[in-house]
Structure formats: structure tokens, C-alpha cells
mmCIF file of C-alpha atoms in Angstrom:
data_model
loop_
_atom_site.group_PDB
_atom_site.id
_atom_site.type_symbol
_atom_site.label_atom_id
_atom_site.label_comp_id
_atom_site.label_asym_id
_atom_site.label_seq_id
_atom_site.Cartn_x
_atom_site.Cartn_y
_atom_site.Cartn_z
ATOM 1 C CA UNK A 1 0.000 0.000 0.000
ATOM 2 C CA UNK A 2 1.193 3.273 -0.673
ATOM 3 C CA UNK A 3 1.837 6.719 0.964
ATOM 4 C CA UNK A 4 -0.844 7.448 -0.471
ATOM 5 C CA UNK A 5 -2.820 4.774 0.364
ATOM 6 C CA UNK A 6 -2.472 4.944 4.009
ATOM 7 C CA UNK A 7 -3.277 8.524 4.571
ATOM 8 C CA UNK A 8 -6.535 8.010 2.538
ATOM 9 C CA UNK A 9 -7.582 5.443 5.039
ATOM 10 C CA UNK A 10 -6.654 7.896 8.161
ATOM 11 C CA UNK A 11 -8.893 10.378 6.578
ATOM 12 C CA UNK A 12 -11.788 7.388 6.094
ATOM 13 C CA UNK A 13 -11.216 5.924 9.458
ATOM 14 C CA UNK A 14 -11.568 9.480 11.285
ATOM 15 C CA UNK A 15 -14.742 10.367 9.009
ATOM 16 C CA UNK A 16 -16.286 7.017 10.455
ATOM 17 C CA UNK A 17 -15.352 7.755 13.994
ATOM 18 C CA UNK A 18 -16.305 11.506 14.009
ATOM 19 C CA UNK A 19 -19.372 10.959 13.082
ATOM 20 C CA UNK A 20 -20.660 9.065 16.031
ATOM 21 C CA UNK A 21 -19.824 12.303 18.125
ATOM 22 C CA UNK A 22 -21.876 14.916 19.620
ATOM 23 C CA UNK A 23 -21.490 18.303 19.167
ATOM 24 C CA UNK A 24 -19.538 20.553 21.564
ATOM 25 C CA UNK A 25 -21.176 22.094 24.843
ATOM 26 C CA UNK A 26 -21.839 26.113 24.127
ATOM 27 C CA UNK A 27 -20.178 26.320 27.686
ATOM 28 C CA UNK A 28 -17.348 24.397 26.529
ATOM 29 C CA UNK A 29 -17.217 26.183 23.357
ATOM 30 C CA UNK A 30 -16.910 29.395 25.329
ATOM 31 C CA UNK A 31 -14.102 28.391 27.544
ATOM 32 C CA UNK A 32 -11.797 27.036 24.998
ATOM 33 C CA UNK A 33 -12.700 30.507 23.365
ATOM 34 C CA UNK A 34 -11.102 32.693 25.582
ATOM 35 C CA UNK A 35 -7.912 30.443 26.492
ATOM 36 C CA UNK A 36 -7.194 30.772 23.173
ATOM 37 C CA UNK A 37 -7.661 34.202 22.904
ATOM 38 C CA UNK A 38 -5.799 34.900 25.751
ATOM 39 C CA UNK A 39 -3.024 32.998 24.001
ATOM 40 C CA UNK A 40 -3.167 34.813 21.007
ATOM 41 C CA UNK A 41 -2.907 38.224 22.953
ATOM 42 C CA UNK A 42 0.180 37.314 24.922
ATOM 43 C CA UNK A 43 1.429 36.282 21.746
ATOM 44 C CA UNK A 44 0.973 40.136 20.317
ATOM 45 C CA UNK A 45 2.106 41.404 23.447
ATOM 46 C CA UNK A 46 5.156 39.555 23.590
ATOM 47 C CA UNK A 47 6.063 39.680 19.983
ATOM 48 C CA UNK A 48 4.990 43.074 18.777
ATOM 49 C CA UNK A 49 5.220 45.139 21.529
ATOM 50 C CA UNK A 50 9.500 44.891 20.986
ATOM 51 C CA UNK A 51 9.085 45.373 16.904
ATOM 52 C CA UNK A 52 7.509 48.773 17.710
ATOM 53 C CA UNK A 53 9.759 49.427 20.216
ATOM 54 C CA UNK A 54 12.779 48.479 17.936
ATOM 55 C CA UNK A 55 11.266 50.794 14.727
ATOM 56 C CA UNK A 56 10.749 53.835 17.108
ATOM 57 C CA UNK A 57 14.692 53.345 18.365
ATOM 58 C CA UNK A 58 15.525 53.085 14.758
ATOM 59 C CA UNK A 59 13.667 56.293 13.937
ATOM 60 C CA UNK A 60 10.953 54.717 11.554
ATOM 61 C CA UNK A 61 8.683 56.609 10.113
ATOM 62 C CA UNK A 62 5.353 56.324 10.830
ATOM 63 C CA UNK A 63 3.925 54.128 8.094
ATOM 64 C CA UNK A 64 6.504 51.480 8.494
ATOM 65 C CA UNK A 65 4.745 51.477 11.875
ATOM 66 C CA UNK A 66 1.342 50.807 10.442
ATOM 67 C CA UNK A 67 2.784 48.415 8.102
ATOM 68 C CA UNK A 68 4.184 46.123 10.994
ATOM 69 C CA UNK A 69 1.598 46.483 13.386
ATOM 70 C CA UNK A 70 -0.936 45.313 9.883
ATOM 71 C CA UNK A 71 1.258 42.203 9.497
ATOM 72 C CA UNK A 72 1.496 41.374 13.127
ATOM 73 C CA UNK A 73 -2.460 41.626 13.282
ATOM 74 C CA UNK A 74 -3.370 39.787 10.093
ATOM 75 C CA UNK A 75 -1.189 37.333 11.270
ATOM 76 C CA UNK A 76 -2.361 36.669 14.743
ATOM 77 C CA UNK A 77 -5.817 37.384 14.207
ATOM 78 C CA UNK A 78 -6.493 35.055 10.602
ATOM 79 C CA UNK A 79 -3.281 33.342 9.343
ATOM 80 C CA UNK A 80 -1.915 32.262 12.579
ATOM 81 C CA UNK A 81 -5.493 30.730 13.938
ATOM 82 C CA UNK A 82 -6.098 29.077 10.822
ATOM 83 C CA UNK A 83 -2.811 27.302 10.308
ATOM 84 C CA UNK A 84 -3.466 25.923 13.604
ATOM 85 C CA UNK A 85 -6.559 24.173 12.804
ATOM 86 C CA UNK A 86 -5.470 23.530 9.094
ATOM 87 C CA UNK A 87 -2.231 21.098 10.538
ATOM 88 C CA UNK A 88 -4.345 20.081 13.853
ATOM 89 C CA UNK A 89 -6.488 18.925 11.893
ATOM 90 C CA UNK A 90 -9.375 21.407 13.894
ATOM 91 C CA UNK A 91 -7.862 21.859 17.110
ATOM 92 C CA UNK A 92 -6.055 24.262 19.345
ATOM 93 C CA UNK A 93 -4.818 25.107 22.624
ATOM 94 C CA UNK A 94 -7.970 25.832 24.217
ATOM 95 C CA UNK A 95 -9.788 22.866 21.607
ATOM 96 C CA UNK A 96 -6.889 20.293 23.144
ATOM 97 C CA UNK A 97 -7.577 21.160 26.881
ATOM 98 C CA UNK A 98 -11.297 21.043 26.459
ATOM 99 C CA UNK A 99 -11.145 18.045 23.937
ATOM 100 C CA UNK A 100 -13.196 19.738 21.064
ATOM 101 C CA UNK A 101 -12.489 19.033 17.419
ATOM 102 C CA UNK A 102 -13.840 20.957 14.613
ATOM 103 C CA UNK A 103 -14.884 18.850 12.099
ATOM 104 C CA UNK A 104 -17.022 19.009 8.428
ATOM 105 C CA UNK A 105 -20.464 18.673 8.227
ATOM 106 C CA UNK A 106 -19.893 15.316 6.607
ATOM 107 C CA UNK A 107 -18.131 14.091 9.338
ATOM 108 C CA UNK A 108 -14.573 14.534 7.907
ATOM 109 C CA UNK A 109 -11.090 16.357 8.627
ATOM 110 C CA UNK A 110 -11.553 20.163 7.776
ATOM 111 C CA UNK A 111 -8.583 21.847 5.181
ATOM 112 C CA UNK A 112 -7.266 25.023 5.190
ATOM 113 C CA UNK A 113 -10.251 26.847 3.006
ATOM 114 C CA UNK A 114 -12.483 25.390 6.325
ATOM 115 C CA UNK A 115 -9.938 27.007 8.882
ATOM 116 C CA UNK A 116 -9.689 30.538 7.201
ATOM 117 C CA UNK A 117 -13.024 30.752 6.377
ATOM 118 C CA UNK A 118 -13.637 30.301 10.554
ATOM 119 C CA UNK A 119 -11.069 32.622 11.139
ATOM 120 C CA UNK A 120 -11.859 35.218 8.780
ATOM 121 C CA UNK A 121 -15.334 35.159 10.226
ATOM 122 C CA UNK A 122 -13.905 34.714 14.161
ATOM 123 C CA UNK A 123 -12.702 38.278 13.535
ATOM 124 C CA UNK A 124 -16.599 39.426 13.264
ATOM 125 C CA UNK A 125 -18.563 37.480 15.797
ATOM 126 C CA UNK A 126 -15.446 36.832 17.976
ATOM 127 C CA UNK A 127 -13.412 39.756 18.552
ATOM 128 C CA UNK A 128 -15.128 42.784 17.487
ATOM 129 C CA UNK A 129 -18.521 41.614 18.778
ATOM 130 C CA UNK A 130 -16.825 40.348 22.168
ATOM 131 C CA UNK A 131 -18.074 36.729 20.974
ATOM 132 C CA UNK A 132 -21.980 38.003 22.035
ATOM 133 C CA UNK A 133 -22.350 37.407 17.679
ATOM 134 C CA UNK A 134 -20.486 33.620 17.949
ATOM 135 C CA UNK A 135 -23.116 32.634 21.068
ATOM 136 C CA UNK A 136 -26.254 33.702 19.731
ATOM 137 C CA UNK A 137 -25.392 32.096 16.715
ATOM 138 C CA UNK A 138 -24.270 29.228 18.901
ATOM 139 C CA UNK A 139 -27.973 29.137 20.125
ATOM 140 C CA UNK A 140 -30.417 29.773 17.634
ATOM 141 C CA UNK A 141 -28.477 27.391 14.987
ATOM 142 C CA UNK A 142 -28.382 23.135 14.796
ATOM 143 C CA UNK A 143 -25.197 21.846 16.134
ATOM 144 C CA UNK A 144 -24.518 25.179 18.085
ATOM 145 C CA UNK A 145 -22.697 26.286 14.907
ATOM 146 C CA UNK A 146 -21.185 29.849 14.613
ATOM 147 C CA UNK A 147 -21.136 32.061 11.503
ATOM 148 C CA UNK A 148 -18.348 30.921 10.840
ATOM 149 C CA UNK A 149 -19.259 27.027 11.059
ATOM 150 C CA UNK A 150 -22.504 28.043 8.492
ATOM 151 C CA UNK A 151 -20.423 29.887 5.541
ATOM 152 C CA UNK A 152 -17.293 26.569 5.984
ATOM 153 C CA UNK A 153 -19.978 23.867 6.469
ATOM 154 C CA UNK A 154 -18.204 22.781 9.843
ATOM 155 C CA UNK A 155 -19.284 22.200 13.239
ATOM 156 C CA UNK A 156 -17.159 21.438 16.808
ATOM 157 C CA UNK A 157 -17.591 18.378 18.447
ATOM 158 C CA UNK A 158 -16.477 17.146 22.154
ATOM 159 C CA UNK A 159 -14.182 13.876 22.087
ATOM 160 C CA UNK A 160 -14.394 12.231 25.133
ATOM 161 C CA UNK A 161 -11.740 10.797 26.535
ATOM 162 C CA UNK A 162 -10.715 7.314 25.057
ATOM 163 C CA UNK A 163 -10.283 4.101 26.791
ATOM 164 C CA UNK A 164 -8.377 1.638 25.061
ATOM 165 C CA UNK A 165 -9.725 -1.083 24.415
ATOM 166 C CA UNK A 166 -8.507 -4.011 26.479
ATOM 167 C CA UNK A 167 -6.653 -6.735 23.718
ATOM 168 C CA UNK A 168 -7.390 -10.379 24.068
ATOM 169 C CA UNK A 169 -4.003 -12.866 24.036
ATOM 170 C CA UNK A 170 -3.023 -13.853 21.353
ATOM 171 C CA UNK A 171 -4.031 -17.219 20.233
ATOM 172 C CA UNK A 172 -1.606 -20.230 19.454
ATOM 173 C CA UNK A 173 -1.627 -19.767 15.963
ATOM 174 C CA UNK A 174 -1.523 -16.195 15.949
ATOM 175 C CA UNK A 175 1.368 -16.200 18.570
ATOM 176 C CA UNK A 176 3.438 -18.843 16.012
ATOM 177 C CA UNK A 177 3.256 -16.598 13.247
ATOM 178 C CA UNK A 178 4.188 -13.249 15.371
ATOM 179 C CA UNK A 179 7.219 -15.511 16.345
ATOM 180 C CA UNK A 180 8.250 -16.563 12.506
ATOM 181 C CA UNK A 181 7.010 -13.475 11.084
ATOM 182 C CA UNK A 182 9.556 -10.624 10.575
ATOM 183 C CA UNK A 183 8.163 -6.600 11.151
ATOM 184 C CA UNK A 184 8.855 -3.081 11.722
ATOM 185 C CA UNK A 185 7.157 -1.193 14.744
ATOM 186 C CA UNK A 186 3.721 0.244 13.645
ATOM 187 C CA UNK A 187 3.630 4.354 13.836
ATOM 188 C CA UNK A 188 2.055 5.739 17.086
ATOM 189 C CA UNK A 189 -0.461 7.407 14.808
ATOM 190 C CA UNK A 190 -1.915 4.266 13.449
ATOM 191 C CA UNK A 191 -1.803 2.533 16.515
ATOM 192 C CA UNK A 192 -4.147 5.037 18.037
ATOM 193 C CA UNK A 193 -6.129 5.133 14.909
ATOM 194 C CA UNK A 194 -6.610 1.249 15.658
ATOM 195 C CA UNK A 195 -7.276 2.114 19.771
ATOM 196 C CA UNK A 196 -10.112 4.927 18.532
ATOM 197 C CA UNK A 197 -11.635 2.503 15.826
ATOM 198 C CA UNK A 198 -12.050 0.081 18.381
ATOM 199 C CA UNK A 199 -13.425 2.232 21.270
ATOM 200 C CA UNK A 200 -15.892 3.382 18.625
ATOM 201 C CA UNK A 201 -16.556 -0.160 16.780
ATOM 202 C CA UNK A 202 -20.432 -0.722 18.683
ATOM 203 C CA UNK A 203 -21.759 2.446 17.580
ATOM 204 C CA UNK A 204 -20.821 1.819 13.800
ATOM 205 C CA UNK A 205 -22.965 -0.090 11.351
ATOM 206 C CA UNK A 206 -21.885 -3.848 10.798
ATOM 207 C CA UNK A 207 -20.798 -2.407 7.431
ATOM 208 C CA UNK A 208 -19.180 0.073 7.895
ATOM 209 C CA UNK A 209 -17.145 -1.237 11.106
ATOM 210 C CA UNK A 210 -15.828 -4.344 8.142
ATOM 211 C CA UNK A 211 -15.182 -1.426 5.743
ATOM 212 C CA UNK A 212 -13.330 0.651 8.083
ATOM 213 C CA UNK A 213 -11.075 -2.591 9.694
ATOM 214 C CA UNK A 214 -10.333 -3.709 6.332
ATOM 215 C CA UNK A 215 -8.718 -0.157 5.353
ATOM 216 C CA UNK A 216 -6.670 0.120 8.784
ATOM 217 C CA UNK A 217 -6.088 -3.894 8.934
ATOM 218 C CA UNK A 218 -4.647 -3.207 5.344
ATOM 219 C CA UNK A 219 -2.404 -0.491 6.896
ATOM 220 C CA UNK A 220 -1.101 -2.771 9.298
ATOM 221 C CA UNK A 221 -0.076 -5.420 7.346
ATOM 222 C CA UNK A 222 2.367 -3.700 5.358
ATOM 223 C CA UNK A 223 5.036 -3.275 8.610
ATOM 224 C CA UNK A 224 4.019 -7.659 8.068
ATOM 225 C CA UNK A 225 5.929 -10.416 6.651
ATOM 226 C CA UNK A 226 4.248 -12.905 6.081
ATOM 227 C CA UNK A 227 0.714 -11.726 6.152
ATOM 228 C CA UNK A 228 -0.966 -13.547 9.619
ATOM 229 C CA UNK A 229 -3.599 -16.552 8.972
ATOM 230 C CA UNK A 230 -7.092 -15.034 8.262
ATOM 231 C CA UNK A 231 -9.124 -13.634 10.972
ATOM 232 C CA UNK A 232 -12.813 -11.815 10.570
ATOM 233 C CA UNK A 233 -11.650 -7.885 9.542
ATOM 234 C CA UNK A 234 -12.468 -6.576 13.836
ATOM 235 C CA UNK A 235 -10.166 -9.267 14.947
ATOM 236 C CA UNK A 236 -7.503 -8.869 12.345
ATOM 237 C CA UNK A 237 -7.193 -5.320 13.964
ATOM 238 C CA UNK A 238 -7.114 -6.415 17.470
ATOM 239 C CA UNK A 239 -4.231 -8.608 16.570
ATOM 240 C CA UNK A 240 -2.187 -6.944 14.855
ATOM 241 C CA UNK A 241 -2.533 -4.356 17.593
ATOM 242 C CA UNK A 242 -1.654 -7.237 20.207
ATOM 243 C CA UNK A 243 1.310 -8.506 17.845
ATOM 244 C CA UNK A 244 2.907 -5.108 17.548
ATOM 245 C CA UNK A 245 2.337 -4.207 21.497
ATOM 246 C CA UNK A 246 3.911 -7.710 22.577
ATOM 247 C CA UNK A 247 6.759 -7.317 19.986
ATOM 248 C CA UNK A 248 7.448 -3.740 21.334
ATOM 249 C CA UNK A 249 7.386 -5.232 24.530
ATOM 250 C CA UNK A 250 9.653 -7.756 24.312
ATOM 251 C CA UNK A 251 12.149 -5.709 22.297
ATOM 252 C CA UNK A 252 12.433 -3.528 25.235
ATOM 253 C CA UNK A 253 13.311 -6.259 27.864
ATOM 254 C CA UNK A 254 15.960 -7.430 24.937
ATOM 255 C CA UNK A 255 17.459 -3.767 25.062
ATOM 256 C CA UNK A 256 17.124 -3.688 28.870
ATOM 257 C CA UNK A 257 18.876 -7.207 29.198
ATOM 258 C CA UNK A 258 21.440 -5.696 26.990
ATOM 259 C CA UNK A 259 22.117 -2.465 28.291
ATOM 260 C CA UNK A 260 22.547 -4.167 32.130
ATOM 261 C CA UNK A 261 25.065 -6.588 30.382
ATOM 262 C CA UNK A 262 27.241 -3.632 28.796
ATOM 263 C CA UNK A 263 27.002 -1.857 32.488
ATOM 264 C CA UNK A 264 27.752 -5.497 34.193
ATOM 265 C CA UNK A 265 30.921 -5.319 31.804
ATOM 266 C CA UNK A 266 31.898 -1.845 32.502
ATOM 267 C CA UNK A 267 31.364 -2.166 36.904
ATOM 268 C CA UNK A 268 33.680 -4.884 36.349
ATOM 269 C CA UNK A 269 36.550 -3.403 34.034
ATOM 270 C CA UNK A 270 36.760 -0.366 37.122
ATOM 271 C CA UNK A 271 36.977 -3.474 39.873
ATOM 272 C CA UNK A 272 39.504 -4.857 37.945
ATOM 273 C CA UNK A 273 41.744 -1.755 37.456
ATOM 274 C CA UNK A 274 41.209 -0.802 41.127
#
């Protein structure tokens, strides 16, 4: 599978999870709200506070000063915001400590005409409005969207926290092919991909849980060789997460078994020179 490939299926497996959550809490909405914004305006305290300073000493006139302070606040108040969310895939500071995601209507990962569109908008109903705009949007509209969820066709949702899901041992035959089988570790990403499909799995469709375990099963398989004996599409995924976690596992007792034997070797070289 390729590049390619694999990042398609993160983008299919998060559509199929995100949909089975709720939207966000106004009151949770609000609070992320203002740690972020106090964020942002320690961030143009800090930053552009010393730039004026620094033209002033330097005798700039006063239109460089306008200048700067325009790109200081077009950056912290639209580019800055919406690169966030573009690469977070929807979140920020404040969306990270509350546990809110923005997310399409769809279901799927937002992109960066999502994020400025927000932002752009955030500048209205957010800042120059004191947010009152944002929350009675918030209230009158489904999904407590803001102005700036209508015109980018998003919404914010509240991920609760995740339990993993607890992985049965591996069974004999299973457990002879991790030991015969050669591999490479599989990414953190996927392997939480494969934790969040599974904490999700009841709430799916019967279809779409096979679709989605067959992409991320697929995944898997290439940091496999051989491929393991067949298992339903679910269970393939719970192994594979259970072959990779006892491989890691037992590759770190082989490094710490090592590592005491190198230390053994060098406590005894000191004896012997004493």
C-alpha cells in the first residue's frame, strides 16, 4: 500500500469515527474561546510590543509602523489561527484542553479553506462583537454552529476521553506466526487510529465497522511479513494491535537485558583496574 494509500484510510477511518460524536457544549465552546484568545494576545504582546519598540529606536517613520503592526495583526488574528486548525487537523490550545475538534459537516477532517473561512469570520462574531455574535449564533443554529461554522460547512464536536480497548491474548496460531514473522514497529499514529476505531466499533454499522477494519487492517499489514492466517476484519485489527504491542514489549526487555550486560561489563573493568 502506498503513501498514499495509508493517509486516505486515516482520513476514512476518522470520518467514520467523528461521526458518532456529539457536538460541543456552548459552555465548553466558550471556555476554549477565551484560552485561546488569551493565548493569542500574549502572543501580540510579547512579539509586537518589541518590533515597535525596535522601529521607534531606529527612527521609523510612521507608516513602516502601520505596516508592521498590519502584518502582526493579520497574522495573529487570521493566518496564525487558521494554520493551527489547518495542521491540527481542527484543534487548538484551548480545543486540546477542552477536547473539542472541529470537524465538516460530513463528518470529515476540515482543510485550510475550512480554517480561514472560521477565522476570517472569528474576527466578526469573535473579537469585534466580544463573541456576544459567535453565542447567539451558537444558540439559535443546529449543532450550536457559529457564523463561521454556516459559511465553511463545519461544526465542533467534544471527544471524550478514550479508553483503550482491552486486547485479548493472542491465540496459538496467531502467537506462532508473530514468532516466525519478521516486522517493523507500527507508527504511534496508526496505533491510536486502531485504539479509537475500536473504542468506537459498537456504535458503527456492521458495514461500515468491516469497511473501516479492512482499510486500517490493510495499513497494518504492510510493517508484516508474512501476512498472519485469516481472521474476521475486527479481529484482524485487534491482533495486529496485540502482535505489535507484545513485539514492542519484548524488544524492550531485549534492550534492557542488553544495556545491564554492557554496564555489568563496565562495573567490572573499574573493579579490575582498582
Amino acid at each position: 500500500m502506498s503513501e498514499t494509500d495509508l493517509h486516505q484510510d486515516k482520513i476514512v477511518i476518522g470520518e467514520a469515527v467523528s461521526l458518532s460524536l456529539a457536538p460541543a457544549s456552548l459552555v465548553r465552546r466558550i471556555f476554549s474561546a477565551i484560552f485561546d484568545a488569551l493565548v493569542l494576545l500574549t502572543i501580540v504582546f510579547v512579539l509586537l510590543m518589541p518590533s515597535i519598540e525596535l522601529l521607534v529606536r531606529a527612527n521609523a517613520d510612521l507608516i513602516s509602523l502601520k505596516i508592521v503592526g498590519r502584518i502582526f495583526l493579520i497574522s495573529a488574528f487570521l493566518i496564525i489561527p487558521a494554520l493551527v486548525e489547518t495542521f491540527t487537523k481542527g484543534r487548538s490550545l484551548g480545543k486540546y484542553l477542552f477536547s473539542l475538534q472541529v470537524i465538516r459537516d460530513d463528518g470529515g477532517v476540515i482543510g485550510p479553506r475550512h480554517a480561514f473561512v472560521r477565522a476570517f469570520l472569528w474576527i466578526i462574531e469573535g473579537w469585534l462583537s466580544i463573541g456576544s455574535i459567535a453565542v447567539l449564533s451558537s444558540m439559535l443554529v443546529t449543532r450550536g454552529k457559529r457564523l463561521g461554522d454556516i459559511a465553511a460547512g463545519t461544526y465542533v464536536v467534544y471527544l471524550p476521553a478514550l479508553k483503550r480497548a482491552k486486547l485479548n491474548e493472542l491465540s496459538p496460531e496467531i502467537e506462532q506466526w508473530r514468532i516466525t514473522s519478521s516486522y517493523r514497529p507500527l507508527p504511534p499514529s496508526l496505533v491510536e487510529q486502531g485504539y479509537q476505531f475500536l473504542a468506537f466499533e459498537n456504535k458503527l454499522t456492521t458495514g461500515n465497522s468491516n469497511e473501516q477494519a479492512i482499510r486500517l487492517a490493510n495499513a497494518m499489514l504492510t510493517y508484516f511479513s508474512p501476512s498472519p492466517p485469516a481472521l474476521p476484519p475486527v479481529e484482524m485489527v485487534k491482533a495486529l494491535l496485540a502482535t505489535n504491542a507484545k513485539n514492542q514489549e519484548e524488544a524492550k526487555k531485549r534492550s534492557s537485558a542488553q544495556m545491564d550486560k554492557v554496564l555489568d561489563k563496565v562495573t567490572s573493568l573499574s573493579y579490575s583496574n582498582d
